XYZ file of C-alpha atoms in Angstrom:
260
model
C 9.448 23.574 -16.641
C 8.815 20.338 -14.743
C 5.364 18.890 -14.106
C 5.243 20.004 -10.418
C 6.269 23.508 -11.496
C 3.543 23.600 -14.166
C 0.967 22.506 -11.584
C 2.218 25.180 -9.184
C 1.943 27.876 -11.854
C -1.595 26.757 -12.738
C -2.711 26.810 -9.119
C -1.273 30.302 -8.673
C -3.268 31.846 -11.526
C -5.649 34.656 -10.516
C -8.674 32.627 -11.598
C -7.650 29.683 -9.419
C -6.854 32.079 -6.583
C -10.354 33.597 -6.631
C -11.995 30.166 -6.782
C -9.855 28.967 -3.884
C -10.794 32.066 -1.891
C -14.517 31.412 -2.319
C -14.076 27.753 -1.425
C -12.107 28.746 1.677
C -14.862 31.049 2.920
C -17.466 28.328 2.395
C -15.329 25.732 4.157
C -14.703 27.979 7.155
C -18.431 28.727 7.414
C -19.331 25.017 7.414
C -16.574 24.269 9.920
C -17.773 27.037 12.244
C -21.377 25.809 12.027
C -20.425 22.244 12.893
C -18.029 23.303 15.664
C -20.346 25.773 17.387
C -23.806 24.317 16.744
C -23.814 20.694 15.601
C -21.069 19.135 17.742
C -22.119 18.643 21.378
C -20.047 19.998 24.270
C -17.652 17.601 25.932
C -19.144 15.641 28.839
C -16.242 16.570 31.150
C -14.739 19.814 29.831
C -17.957 21.433 28.642
C -18.018 24.261 26.102
C -14.310 25.092 26.371
C -13.566 21.846 24.541
C -14.780 23.510 21.334
C -11.360 25.165 21.150
C -10.169 21.755 19.980
C -11.726 22.358 16.566
C -9.271 25.216 15.973
C -6.342 24.198 18.159
C -5.828 20.719 16.712
C -6.199 21.691 13.008
C -3.762 24.571 13.616
C -1.216 22.141 15.044
C -1.663 19.721 12.145
C -1.361 22.541 9.606
C 1.801 23.872 11.230
C 3.419 20.464 10.832
C 2.179 20.217 7.261
C 3.497 23.704 6.460
C 6.932 22.729 7.742
C 6.794 19.542 5.676
C 6.302 21.766 2.621
C 9.367 23.753 3.765
C 11.253 20.464 4.044
C 10.307 19.365 0.511
C 10.801 22.809 -1.013
C 14.232 23.172 0.605
C 15.414 19.816 -0.722
C 14.119 20.669 -4.200
C 15.817 24.080 -4.106
C 19.201 22.651 -3.094
C 18.882 20.053 -5.827
C 17.644 22.257 -8.683
C 18.641 25.806 -7.599
C 15.213 26.875 -8.902
C 13.976 29.963 -7.031
C 10.352 28.803 -7.277
C 11.049 26.066 -4.736
C 12.690 28.524 -2.386
C 9.734 30.906 -2.743
C 7.397 28.035 -1.864
C 9.507 27.097 1.163
C 9.711 30.594 2.637
C 6.000 31.273 2.091
C 5.085 28.021 3.818
C 7.545 28.742 6.647
C 5.829 32.057 7.372
C 2.441 30.332 7.499
C 3.872 27.526 9.619
C 5.111 30.057 12.166
C 1.684 31.729 12.126
C -0.158 28.453 12.752
C 2.340 27.411 15.439
C 1.771 30.657 17.336
C -1.989 30.147 16.963
C -1.615 26.589 18.274
C 0.297 27.729 21.365
C -2.085 30.609 22.117
C -5.223 28.471 21.752
C -3.592 25.699 23.747
C -2.934 28.140 26.594
C -6.550 29.316 26.527
C -7.691 25.690 26.672
C -5.152 24.731 29.343
C -6.165 27.421 31.840
C -9.638 26.024 32.661
C -8.691 22.346 32.213
C -5.149 22.129 33.662
C -5.352 25.138 35.948
C -2.387 26.901 34.330
C -1.643 28.879 31.193
C 1.654 27.127 30.553
C 3.711 24.177 31.735
C 6.918 22.672 30.392
C 5.130 19.602 29.127
C 7.194 17.624 26.542
C 4.788 18.408 23.718
C 4.630 22.092 24.598
C 8.402 22.249 24.922
C 9.104 20.553 21.597
C 6.493 22.736 19.892
C 8.186 25.846 21.286
C 11.513 24.569 19.951
C 9.898 24.069 16.541
C 8.692 27.673 16.601
C 12.180 28.963 17.444
C 13.742 26.874 14.666
C 11.555 28.327 11.948
C 11.682 31.864 13.312
C 15.450 31.421 12.992
C 14.883 30.117 9.455
C 13.181 33.387 8.557
C 15.817 35.404 10.404
C 18.703 33.769 8.537
C 17.220 34.920 5.252
C 17.258 38.552 6.381
C 20.592 38.690 8.180
C 22.922 37.351 5.513
C 24.208 39.965 3.063
C 24.611 37.409 0.250
C 21.108 36.302 -0.712
C 22.228 33.133 -2.512
C 24.104 32.066 0.595
C 21.150 33.020 2.793
C 18.827 30.821 0.744
C 21.215 27.877 1.044
C 21.625 28.291 4.806
C 17.873 28.629 5.261
C 17.230 25.540 3.131
C 19.588 23.479 5.286
C 17.896 24.751 8.449
C 14.467 24.041 6.963
C 15.488 20.431 6.318
C 17.195 19.798 9.660
C 14.482 21.581 11.636
C 11.785 19.244 10.359
C 13.269 16.484 12.535
C 11.398 18.082 15.449
C 7.977 17.404 13.878
C 7.928 13.602 14.433
C 9.405 14.211 17.892
C 6.384 16.382 18.714
C 4.026 13.669 17.479
C 5.723 10.938 19.526
C 6.359 13.049 22.631
C 3.181 11.762 24.297
C 4.471 8.212 23.805
C 8.123 8.680 24.745
C 7.715 10.838 27.847
C 5.341 11.331 30.745
C 2.990 14.139 29.746
C -0.266 15.759 30.748
C -1.297 15.829 27.109
C -3.736 13.075 26.255
C -2.656 10.234 24.005
C -3.544 10.283 20.318
C -7.292 10.011 19.723
C -7.488 10.259 15.919
C -4.347 8.782 14.355
C -4.196 5.447 16.156
C -3.440 1.879 14.984
C -6.799 0.682 16.335
C -8.809 3.638 15.052
C -10.095 6.924 16.518
C -11.588 7.003 19.992
C -13.680 10.149 19.511
C -17.445 10.218 19.099
C -18.292 10.157 15.358
C -19.943 13.605 15.319
C -16.904 15.150 17.032
C -14.514 13.323 14.723
C -16.264 14.473 11.556
C -16.481 18.017 12.900
C -12.761 17.970 13.610
C -11.942 16.615 10.151
C -14.193 19.210 8.520
C -12.494 21.976 10.502
C -9.133 20.634 9.389
C -10.232 20.594 5.746
C -11.413 24.207 6.080
C -8.111 25.249 7.658
C -6.299 23.369 4.910
C -8.120 25.478 2.336
C -7.178 28.600 4.309
C -3.529 27.556 4.342
C -3.585 26.896 0.588
C -5.207 30.251 -0.137
C -2.769 32.173 2.065
C 0.136 30.279 0.510
C -0.920 31.290 -3.001
C -1.365 34.904 -1.904
C 2.008 35.011 -0.158
C 3.820 33.593 -3.162
C 2.205 36.180 -5.430
C 3.263 38.941 -3.044
C 6.763 37.451 -3.058
C 6.883 37.621 -6.849
C 5.782 41.257 -6.772
C 8.423 42.078 -4.175
C 11.092 40.458 -6.347
C 9.912 42.450 -9.378
C 10.075 45.698 -7.409
C 13.602 44.928 -6.235
C 14.677 44.023 -9.783
C 13.127 47.169 -11.224
C 14.751 49.258 -8.485
C 18.174 47.807 -9.243
C 17.660 48.366 -12.975
C 16.542 51.962 -12.340
C 19.642 52.647 -10.240
C 21.862 51.203 -12.981
C 20.199 53.357 -15.635
C 20.437 56.424 -13.405
C 24.106 55.724 -12.768
C 24.761 55.382 -16.495
C 23.025 58.703 -17.168
C 25.081 60.473 -14.507
C 28.271 58.950 -15.909
C 27.324 60.062 -19.405
C 26.566 63.583 -18.212
C 29.887 63.801 -16.367
C 31.640 62.459 -19.440
C 30.034 65.072 -21.676
C 31.012 67.824 -19.271
C 34.619 66.661 -19.227
C 34.841 66.454 -23.032
C 32.896 69.681 -23.717
C 35.332 72.202 -25.305
C 33.524 75.136 -23.719
C 33.904 73.610 -20.292
C 37.561 72.890 -20.915
C 38.072 76.473 -22.031
C 36.566 77.863 -18.830
C 38.736 75.474 -16.856
């Protein structure tokens, strides 16, 4: 077992899982307090701007989740170790979840500020494409009859699909857009008020803990699902052997042959 695999196994222990769960709850509570009470409303947008403290961390986490898919897919193709594939698919599911949350919260924020629920803005369009790519990633895994082949196809899609993530980040630079320019990750530093910036970073850290906790849970569920499938296959094999043995005994039973 390699060092990254040992670290992964340690993090996925039940003791670590419970500790991470408690830390996640505490982080979300602090993030909610700062977002709803401490941080002031925006001078122009008012209270609706507080959606930023969920919308932006969700978008960042979606990109991070798909980066984990990217790394896990490369590692799986290189090593053929199922642990990397399990990590990739679990992170892909969470990435899809956070992408949907990003789009929904963005629509709720857009309605009072832009006057519309949706517009084919470059960033919105590229984010929608990202969502379709990784929904397809999950679909490929279920449609292919050969699971080894399905994992390989999904890994390739998980690697290629990540190309859209930097495109999303640079879309506000490359094309005309109603999205504002970057305010946090900038060469000359953030442009946000310090209290808003620290609230946003705290909310991101809390969401990062949530992502980590859900990832550990999903991977454990994946292991249980694999065990159930394996046990089911083994049970069917044993049952088939018993039936074959019973039929064989009937065929070779002298009394049965005599009646025949």
